[in-house]
Amino acid sequence: MIRLTTQRQIILEELAKVKTHPTASELYDMVRKRLPRIGLGTVYRNLELMAENGMILKLEVGGTQKRFDATTEDHYHIRCSRCGRVDDIDIPVIDSLVESAAKSTDYQILGHHVEFTGICPDCQKKPKPGLQ
Amino acid sequence: MIRLTTQRQIILEELAKVKTHPTASELYDMVRKRLPRIGLGTVYRNLELMAENGMILKLEVGGTQKRFDATTEDHYHIRCSRCGRVDDIDIPVIDSLVESAAKSTDYQILGHHVEFTGICPDCQKKPKPGLQ
DNA sequence: TGAGATATGAGAATGATTATTTTATAGTAC
DNA sequence: GTACTATAAAATAATCATTCTCATATCTCA
Ligand SMILES: [Mn+2]
Ligand SMILES: [Mn+2]
Ligand SMILES: [Zn+2]
Ligand SMILES: [Zn+2]
């Protein structure tokens, strides 16, 4: 198993503190408050490594940046199409989707993810952009 | 409505020809056979524009590049985790998922997408990489 | 037909991520 | 503890996808 260095431990702790599904650079900023000399590359390398080892989830949601999640149980997400914020959607995971899909493809299916899109509460309050 | 320039028309035609969900640069290569002087920026700009106008779908699937789809009806996808190939999954779209999710969030939900992951038939035939 | 609006092509710029190189730290045998 | 080896970190460079800028071209319609 992967060695738990100070850097890895703190990255993991900071990730576990939040429900915001931070990006690598957001996490970098959080971690730097405790480890000011850590490099951005270290954050990327270890997030990747921890995701490969199943310690965290790497979310390949829409938008330009990958996001990370300390909750490794299977669950769904929603992304705000205005601001990019990502939150959990707490509905039961539908395992039968995979069985259903398996019948219609020659792929060997490994899993699935549902991503909802919408407008987050904060963005609903603000006026629509681009209308002057 | 958006003006149908030669470039836009040919991008659209080339996209409609394939079921492979090409990336912008794959499409650029396809289009260049008919319009050798088209710029990559033009392809990006028009794909974006056509997606905004609902003429095509921009797929924000996992992986490093966005992919495009001339089929605008709602449907699900599967992505090969080895080679990145993306195919359609022809199972009925579950509209009740959105209703279900709406009860558990304050977001105003706009839609959802399901992305399966798996190993495509081609990659199943090849030996696993990284084992020497 | 020609002024204004819109689009293109070329190339530069940006931003996220990955790779490389150098340096530091940790574990281990003596 | 010292020397050796492996692993990881930090700094930095490189890569790659995408977006932006701007000069030129094309279209629209009065
Ligand atoms: Mn989550
Ligand atoms: Mn499709
Ligand atoms: Zn928002
Ligand atoms: Zn494959």
Tab-separated table of C-alpha atoms (C1' of nucleotides) and ligand atoms in Angstrom:
chain	number	residue	atom	x	y	z
A	1	MET	CA	0.000	0.000	0.000
A	2	ILE	CA	0.965	3.586	-0.631
A	3	ARG	CA	3.058	5.310	2.015
A	4	LEU	CA	1.231	7.998	3.962
A	5	THR	CA	3.640	10.918	3.813
A	6	THR	CA	2.921	14.189	5.585
A	7	GLN	CA	1.908	15.752	2.285
A	8	ARG	CA	-0.489	12.930	1.410
A	9	GLN	CA	-2.008	12.926	4.861
A	10	ILE	CA	-2.663	16.649	4.816
A	11	ILE	CA	-4.054	16.582	1.262
A	12	LEU	CA	-6.393	13.821	2.375
A	13	GLU	CA	-7.405	15.636	5.555
A	14	GLU	CA	-8.113	18.882	3.751
A	15	LEU	CA	-10.127	17.081	1.096
A	16	ALA	CA	-12.141	15.258	3.737
A	17	LYS	CA	-12.982	18.538	5.477
A	18	VAL	CA	-15.052	19.878	2.612
A	19	LYS	CA	-18.077	18.859	0.597
A	20	THR	CA	-17.217	21.176	-2.270
A	21	HIS	CA	-15.393	18.725	-4.555
A	22	PRO	CA	-12.374	21.006	-4.943
A	23	THR	CA	-10.130	21.170	-7.977
A	24	ALA	CA	-6.426	20.395	-7.682
A	25	SER	CA	-5.523	24.045	-7.425
A	26	GLU	CA	-8.231	24.809	-4.879
A	27	LEU	CA	-6.847	21.970	-2.812
A	28	TYR	CA	-3.354	23.330	-3.357
A	29	ASP	CA	-4.447	26.612	-1.783
A	30	MET	CA	-6.063	24.818	1.146
A	31	VAL	CA	-3.057	22.599	1.774
A	32	ARG	CA	-0.586	25.454	1.468
A	33	LYS	CA	-1.979	27.067	4.600
A	34	ARG	CA	-0.563	24.113	6.533
A	35	LEU	CA	2.363	23.226	4.259
A	36	PRO	CA	3.492	26.481	2.673
A	37	ARG	CA	6.349	24.856	0.767
A	38	ILE	CA	4.337	22.126	-0.975
A	39	GLY	CA	4.423	22.158	-4.778
A	40	LEU	CA	1.408	22.104	-7.074
A	41	GLY	CA	2.941	19.101	-8.802
A	42	THR	CA	2.963	17.211	-5.527
A	43	VAL	CA	-0.737	17.873	-5.119
A	44	TYR	CA	-1.503	16.641	-8.627
A	45	ARG	CA	0.753	13.605	-8.308
A	46	ASN	CA	-0.719	12.520	-5.007
A	47	LEU	CA	-4.331	13.136	-5.935
A	48	GLU	CA	-3.781	10.958	-8.988
A	49	LEU	CA	-2.061	8.311	-6.888
A	50	MET	CA	-4.731	8.302	-4.192
A	51	ALA	CA	-7.451	8.075	-6.822
A	52	GLU	CA	-5.730	5.065	-8.402
A	53	ASN	CA	-5.577	3.419	-4.992
A	54	GLY	CA	-9.256	4.011	-4.329
A	55	MET	CA	-8.585	6.320	-1.395
A	56	ILE	CA	-10.435	9.192	-3.065
A	57	LEU	CA	-12.544	9.774	-6.166
A	58	LYS	CA	-11.431	11.738	-9.187
A	59	LEU	CA	-14.522	13.289	-10.738
A	60	GLU	CA	-14.378	13.839	-14.461
A	61	VAL	CA	-17.350	16.132	-14.523
A	62	GLY	CA	-18.006	18.792	-17.117
A	63	GLY	CA	-15.984	21.971	-17.063
A	64	THR	CA	-12.300	22.471	-17.537
A	65	GLN	CA	-10.907	21.052	-14.314
A	66	LYS	CA	-11.073	17.685	-12.651
A	67	ARG	CA	-12.500	17.611	-9.135
A	68	PHE	CA	-11.804	15.430	-6.145
A	69	ASP	CA	-13.971	13.783	-3.522
A	70	ALA	CA	-13.037	12.104	-0.247
A	71	THR	CA	-16.320	10.182	-0.268
A	72	THR	CA	-15.519	6.979	-2.107
A	73	GLU	CA	-18.957	5.399	-1.908
A	74	ASP	CA	-20.739	5.468	-5.231
A	75	HIS	CA	-22.983	8.505	-5.516
A	76	TYR	CA	-24.223	11.044	-8.031
A	77	HIS	CA	-23.442	14.702	-8.592
A	78	ILE	CA	-24.958	17.889	-9.884
A	79	ARG	CA	-23.002	20.708	-11.491
A	80	CYS	CA	-24.100	24.312	-11.738
A	81	SER	CA	-23.946	25.349	-15.356
A	82	ARG	CA	-23.389	28.979	-14.345
A	83	CYS	CA	-20.593	28.776	-11.778
A	84	GLY	CA	-19.326	25.193	-12.035
A	85	ARG	CA	-20.071	24.324	-8.410
A	86	VAL	CA	-20.528	20.594	-7.807
A	87	ASP	CA	-22.706	19.042	-5.094
A	88	ASP	CA	-23.798	15.558	-4.145
A	89	ILE	CA	-27.200	14.251	-5.155
A	90	ASP	CA	-28.379	11.874	-2.489
A	91	ILE	CA	-30.594	9.475	-4.340
A	92	PRO	CA	-30.020	5.730	-4.419
A	93	VAL	CA	-27.493	4.525	-6.963
A	94	ILE	CA	-29.253	2.498	-9.662
A	95	ASP	CA	-27.155	-0.616	-10.118
A	96	SER	CA	-29.668	-2.029	-12.579
A	97	LEU	CA	-28.565	0.641	-15.047
A	98	VAL	CA	-25.348	-1.267	-15.579
A	99	GLU	CA	-27.165	-4.551	-16.164
A	100	SER	CA	-29.513	-2.833	-18.545
A	101	ALA	CA	-26.652	-1.216	-20.441
A	102	ALA	CA	-24.701	-4.466	-20.565
A	103	LYS	CA	-27.393	-5.946	-22.763
A	104	SER	CA	-27.020	-3.246	-25.373
A	105	THR	CA	-23.244	-3.077	-25.769
A	106	ASP	CA	-20.184	-5.245	-26.325
A	107	TYR	CA	-18.192	-3.231	-23.838
A	108	GLN	CA	-17.236	-4.885	-20.591
A	109	ILE	CA	-18.926	-2.411	-18.270
A	110	LEU	CA	-17.031	-1.300	-15.182
A	111	GLY	CA	-19.344	1.312	-13.724
A	112	HIS	CA	-21.440	4.348	-14.310
A	113	HIS	CA	-21.920	7.875	-13.115
A	114	VAL	CA	-24.865	10.217	-13.298
A	115	GLU	CA	-24.250	13.913	-13.591
A	116	PHE	CA	-27.141	16.303	-13.272
A	117	THR	CA	-26.836	19.869	-14.479
A	118	GLY	CA	-28.736	22.813	-13.119
A	119	ILE	CA	-28.580	26.208	-11.476
A	120	CYS	CA	-27.332	26.294	-7.917
A	121	PRO	CA	-29.225	28.233	-5.227
A	122	ASP	CA	-26.669	31.059	-5.241
A	123	CYS	CA	-26.825	31.523	-8.998
A	124	GLN	CA	-30.631	31.443	-8.952
A	125	LYS	CA	-30.569	34.526	-6.738
A	126	LYS	CA	-28.293	36.445	-9.069
A	127	PRO	CA	-29.718	37.898	-12.284
A	128	LYS	CA	-28.988	36.019	-15.469
A	129	PRO	CA	-25.685	37.102	-16.959
A	130	GLY	CA	-25.381	38.551	-20.471
A	131	LEU	CA	-28.704	40.395	-20.577
A	132	GLN	CA	-27.319	43.851	-19.719
B	1	MET	CA	-30.890	31.839	-36.243
B	2	ILE	CA	-27.231	31.242	-36.893
B	3	ARG	CA	-25.948	31.733	-40.419
B	4	LEU	CA	-25.028	28.531	-42.215
B	5	THR	CA	-21.615	29.342	-43.677
B	6	THR	CA	-19.735	26.863	-45.839
B	7	GLN	CA	-17.505	26.041	-42.901
B	8	ARG	CA	-20.418	25.411	-40.551
B	9	GLN	CA	-22.240	23.310	-43.083
B	10	ILE	CA	-19.249	21.092	-43.759
B	11	ILE	CA	-18.408	20.725	-40.064
B	12	LEU	CA	-22.001	19.659	-39.489
B	13	GLU	CA	-21.990	17.226	-42.412
B	14	GLU	CA	-18.745	15.604	-41.357
B	15	LEU	CA	-19.957	15.268	-37.780
B	16	ALA	CA	-23.221	13.708	-38.934
B	17	LYS	CA	-21.339	11.110	-40.981
B	18	VAL	CA	-19.794	9.390	-37.997
B	19	LYS	CA	-20.905	7.695	-34.812
B	20	THR	CA	-17.537	8.103	-33.136
B	21	HIS	CA	-18.164	11.301	-31.158
B	22	PRO	CA	-15.043	12.980	-32.521
B	23	THR	CA	-12.995	15.568	-30.691
B	24	ALA	CA	-12.512	19.049	-32.157
B	25	SER	CA	-9.150	18.153	-33.636
B	26	GLU	CA	-10.411	14.874	-35.091
B	27	LEU	CA	-13.177	16.853	-36.734
B	28	TYR	CA	-10.621	19.417	-37.899
B	29	ASP	CA	-8.766	16.640	-39.718
B	30	MET	CA	-11.984	15.365	-41.276
B	31	VAL	CA	-13.099	18.802	-42.404
B	32	ARG	CA	-9.695	19.764	-43.766
B	33	LYS	CA	-9.998	17.120	-46.458
B	34	ARG	CA	-12.783	19.214	-47.934
B	35	LEU	CA	-11.691	22.676	-46.770
B	36	PRO	CA	-7.900	22.539	-46.580
B	37	ARG	CA	-7.544	26.154	-45.464
B	38	ILE	CA	-9.955	26.074	-42.535
B	39	GLY	CA	-8.457	27.050	-39.206
B	40	LEU	CA	-8.628	24.986	-36.028
B	41	GLY	CA	-10.045	28.021	-34.260
B	42	THR	CA	-12.921	28.127	-36.720
B	43	VAL	CA	-13.751	24.520	-35.909
B	44	TYR	CA	-13.723	25.203	-32.172
B	45	ARG	CA	-15.674	28.431	-32.525
B	46	ASN	CA	-18.384	26.876	-34.654
B	47	LEU	CA	-18.717	23.677	-32.655
B	48	GLU	CA	-19.254	25.820	-29.583
B	49	LEU	CA	-21.771	27.983	-31.392
B	50	MET	CA	-23.691	25.064	-32.841
B	51	ALA	CA	-23.822	23.421	-29.432
B	52	GLU	CA	-25.224	26.614	-27.902
B	53	ASN	CA	-27.894	26.664	-30.610
B	54	GLY	CA	-28.860	23.056	-29.993
B	55	MET	CA	-27.759	21.922	-33.431
B	56	ILE	CA	-25.258	19.453	-31.974
B	57	LEU	CA	-24.267	18.119	-28.558
B	58	LYS	CA	-21.060	18.950	-26.781
B	59	LEU	CA	-20.171	15.955	-24.622
B	60	GLU	CA	-18.253	16.730	-21.479
B	61	VAL	CA	-17.255	13.153	-20.899
B	62	GLY	CA	-14.224	12.024	-18.975
B	63	GLY	CA	-10.809	12.267	-20.578
B	64	THR	CA	-8.910	15.327	-21.680
B	65	GLN	CA	-10.909	16.426	-24.711
B	66	LYS	CA	-14.490	17.387	-25.283
B	67	ARG	CA	-16.377	15.374	-27.871
B	68	PHE	CA	-19.184	16.243	-30.257
B	69	ASP	CA	-22.319	14.471	-31.377
B	70	ALA	CA	-24.689	15.258	-34.224
B	71	THR	CA	-27.446	13.263	-32.500
B	72	THR	CA	-29.237	15.801	-30.372
B	73	GLU	CA	-31.833	13.497	-28.873
B	74	ASP	CA	-31.099	12.735	-25.237
B	75	HIS	CA	-29.122	9.522	-24.888
B	76	TYR	CA	-26.409	7.935	-22.791
B	77	HIS	CA	-22.788	7.123	-23.493
B	78	ILE	CA	-20.059	4.708	-22.567
B	79	ARG	CA	-16.365	5.540	-22.572
B	80	CYS	CA	-13.554	3.035	-22.834
B	81	SER	CA	-11.212	3.580	-19.937
B	82	ARG	CA	-8.286	2.193	-21.944
B	83	CYS	CA	-8.502	4.084	-25.248
B	84	GLY	CA	-11.062	6.815	-24.608
B	85	ARG	CA	-13.445	5.703	-27.350
B	86	VAL	CA	-17.029	6.821	-26.787
B	87	ASP	CA	-20.139	4.960	-27.986
B	88	ASP	CA	-23.862	5.354	-27.548
B	89	ILE	CA	-25.754	3.252	-25.030
B	90	ASP	CA	-29.204	2.641	-26.387
B	91	ILE	CA	-31.323	2.253	-23.312
B	92	PRO	CA	-34.316	4.429	-22.518
B	93	VAL	CA	-33.521	7.746	-20.917
B	94	ILE	CA	-34.850	7.810	-17.355
B	95	ASP	CA	-36.649	11.097	-16.988
B	96	SER	CA	-37.788	10.188	-13.505
B	97	LEU	CA	-34.191	10.540	-12.357
B	98	VAL	CA	-34.528	14.299	-12.646
B	99	GLU	CA	-37.752	14.337	-10.641
B	100	SER	CA	-36.166	12.139	-8.046
B	101	ALA	CA	-33.091	14.342	-7.835
B	102	ALA	CA	-35.189	17.504	-7.670
B	103	LYS	CA	-36.534	16.380	-4.315
B	104	SER	CA	-33.094	16.165	-2.800
B	105	THR	CA	-31.534	19.425	-3.905
B	106	ASP	CA	-32.159	23.159	-4.064
B	107	TYR	CA	-30.697	23.348	-7.539
B	108	GLN	CA	-33.033	24.104	-10.400
B	109	ILE	CA	-32.325	20.974	-12.420
B	110	LEU	CA	-31.915	21.339	-16.158
B	111	GLY	CA	-30.994	17.827	-17.209
B	112	HIS	CA	-28.863	14.820	-16.612
B	113	HIS	CA	-26.440	12.581	-18.365
B	114	VAL	CA	-25.311	9.044	-17.664
B	115	GLU	CA	-21.802	8.000	-18.531
B	116	PHE	CA	-20.864	4.350	-18.305
B	117	THR	CA	-17.241	3.314	-18.234
B	118	GLY	CA	-15.876	0.037	-19.481
B	119	ILE	CA	-13.519	-1.736	-21.837
B	120	CYS	CA	-14.385	-1.558	-25.514
B	121	PRO	CA	-14.391	-4.711	-27.674
B	122	ASP	CA	-11.092	-3.751	-29.343
B	123	CYS	CA	-9.307	-3.193	-26.048
B	124	GLN	CA	-10.694	-6.444	-24.626
B	125	LYS	CA	-8.853	-8.312	-27.362
B	126	LYS	CA	-5.543	-6.627	-26.633
B	127	PRO	CA	-3.529	-7.697	-23.580
B	128	LYS	CA	-3.664	-5.418	-20.565
B	129	PRO	CA	-1.105	-2.629	-20.829
B	130	GLY	CA	1.597	-2.059	-18.238
B	131	LEU	CA	2.327	-5.705	-17.423
B	132	GLN	CA	5.377	-6.061	-19.729
C	1	DT	C1'	-23.132	49.548	-54.163
C	2	DG	C1'	-21.374	50.230	-49.905
C	3	DA	C1'	-21.514	50.737	-44.697
C	4	DG	C1'	-21.979	47.943	-40.933
C	5	DA	C1'	-22.281	43.381	-39.129
C	6	DT	C1'	-20.446	38.941	-38.959
C	7	DA	C1'	-17.164	35.291	-39.868
C	8	DT	C1'	-12.678	33.459	-41.065
C	9	DG	C1'	-7.618	32.185	-40.749
C	10	DA	C1'	-3.333	32.705	-38.579
C	11	DG	C1'	-1.105	32.779	-34.803
C	12	DA	C1'	-0.444	34.131	-29.951
C	13	DA	C1'	-1.986	33.441	-25.308
C	14	DT	C1'	-3.910	30.954	-21.557
C	15	DG	C1'	-4.635	27.429	-18.321
C	16	DA	C1'	-4.657	22.702	-16.721
C	17	DT	C1'	-1.970	18.927	-16.409
C	18	DT	C1'	2.131	16.048	-16.925
C	19	DA	C1'	7.040	15.206	-17.311
C	20	DT	C1'	11.748	16.010	-16.032
C	21	DT	C1'	15.377	17.206	-13.122
C	22	DT	C1'	17.316	18.011	-8.785
C	23	DT	C1'	17.125	17.715	-3.932
C	24	DA	C1'	15.462	15.844	0.368
C	25	DT	C1'	13.829	12.345	3.295
C	26	DA	C1'	13.028	7.501	4.913
C	27	DG	C1'	14.085	2.838	5.601
C	28	DT	C1'	17.883	-0.680	6.034
C	29	DA	C1'	22.175	-3.286	6.318
C	30	DC	C1'	26.343	-2.934	8.349
D	1	DG	C1'	25.669	6.196	13.587
D	2	DT	C1'	27.340	5.720	8.415
D	3	DA	C1'	26.573	4.308	3.896
D	4	DC	C1'	23.505	2.643	0.638
D	5	DT	C1'	19.111	2.492	-1.741
D	6	DA	C1'	14.488	3.612	-2.597
D	7	DT	C1'	10.974	6.742	-2.566
D	8	DA	C1'	9.063	11.203	-2.590
D	9	DA	C1'	9.114	16.162	-2.896
D	10	DA	C1'	10.112	20.685	-5.009
D	11	DA	C1'	11.165	23.368	-8.805
D	12	DT	C1'	10.756	23.989	-13.257
D	13	DA	C1'	10.017	22.947	-18.076
D	14	DA	C1'	7.109	20.938	-21.441
D	15	DT	C1'	2.748	19.566	-23.412
D	16	DC	C1'	-1.765	19.825	-24.879
D	17	DA	C1'	-6.490	21.533	-25.364
D	18	DT	C1'	-8.800	25.478	-25.823
D	19	DT	C1'	-9.643	30.383	-26.230
D	20	DC	C1'	-8.427	34.921	-27.699
D	21	DT	C1'	-6.821	38.668	-30.827
D	22	DC	C1'	-6.680	40.874	-34.883
D	23	DA	C1'	-6.243	41.748	-39.727
D	24	DT	C1'	-8.791	40.365	-43.677
D	25	DA	C1'	-12.748	38.572	-46.043
D	26	DT	C1'	-17.611	37.826	-46.737
D	27	DC	C1'	-22.363	38.694	-46.121
D	28	DT	C1'	-26.648	41.602	-45.463
D	29	DC	C1'	-29.784	44.764	-46.769
D	30	DA	C1'	-30.866	49.666	-46.999
E	1	MN	MN	-19.421	13.750	-3.995
E	2	MN	MN	-24.001	9.899	-28.885
E	3	ZN	ZN	-23.910	28.366	-9.466
E	4	ZN	ZN	-10.852	0.836	-25.922
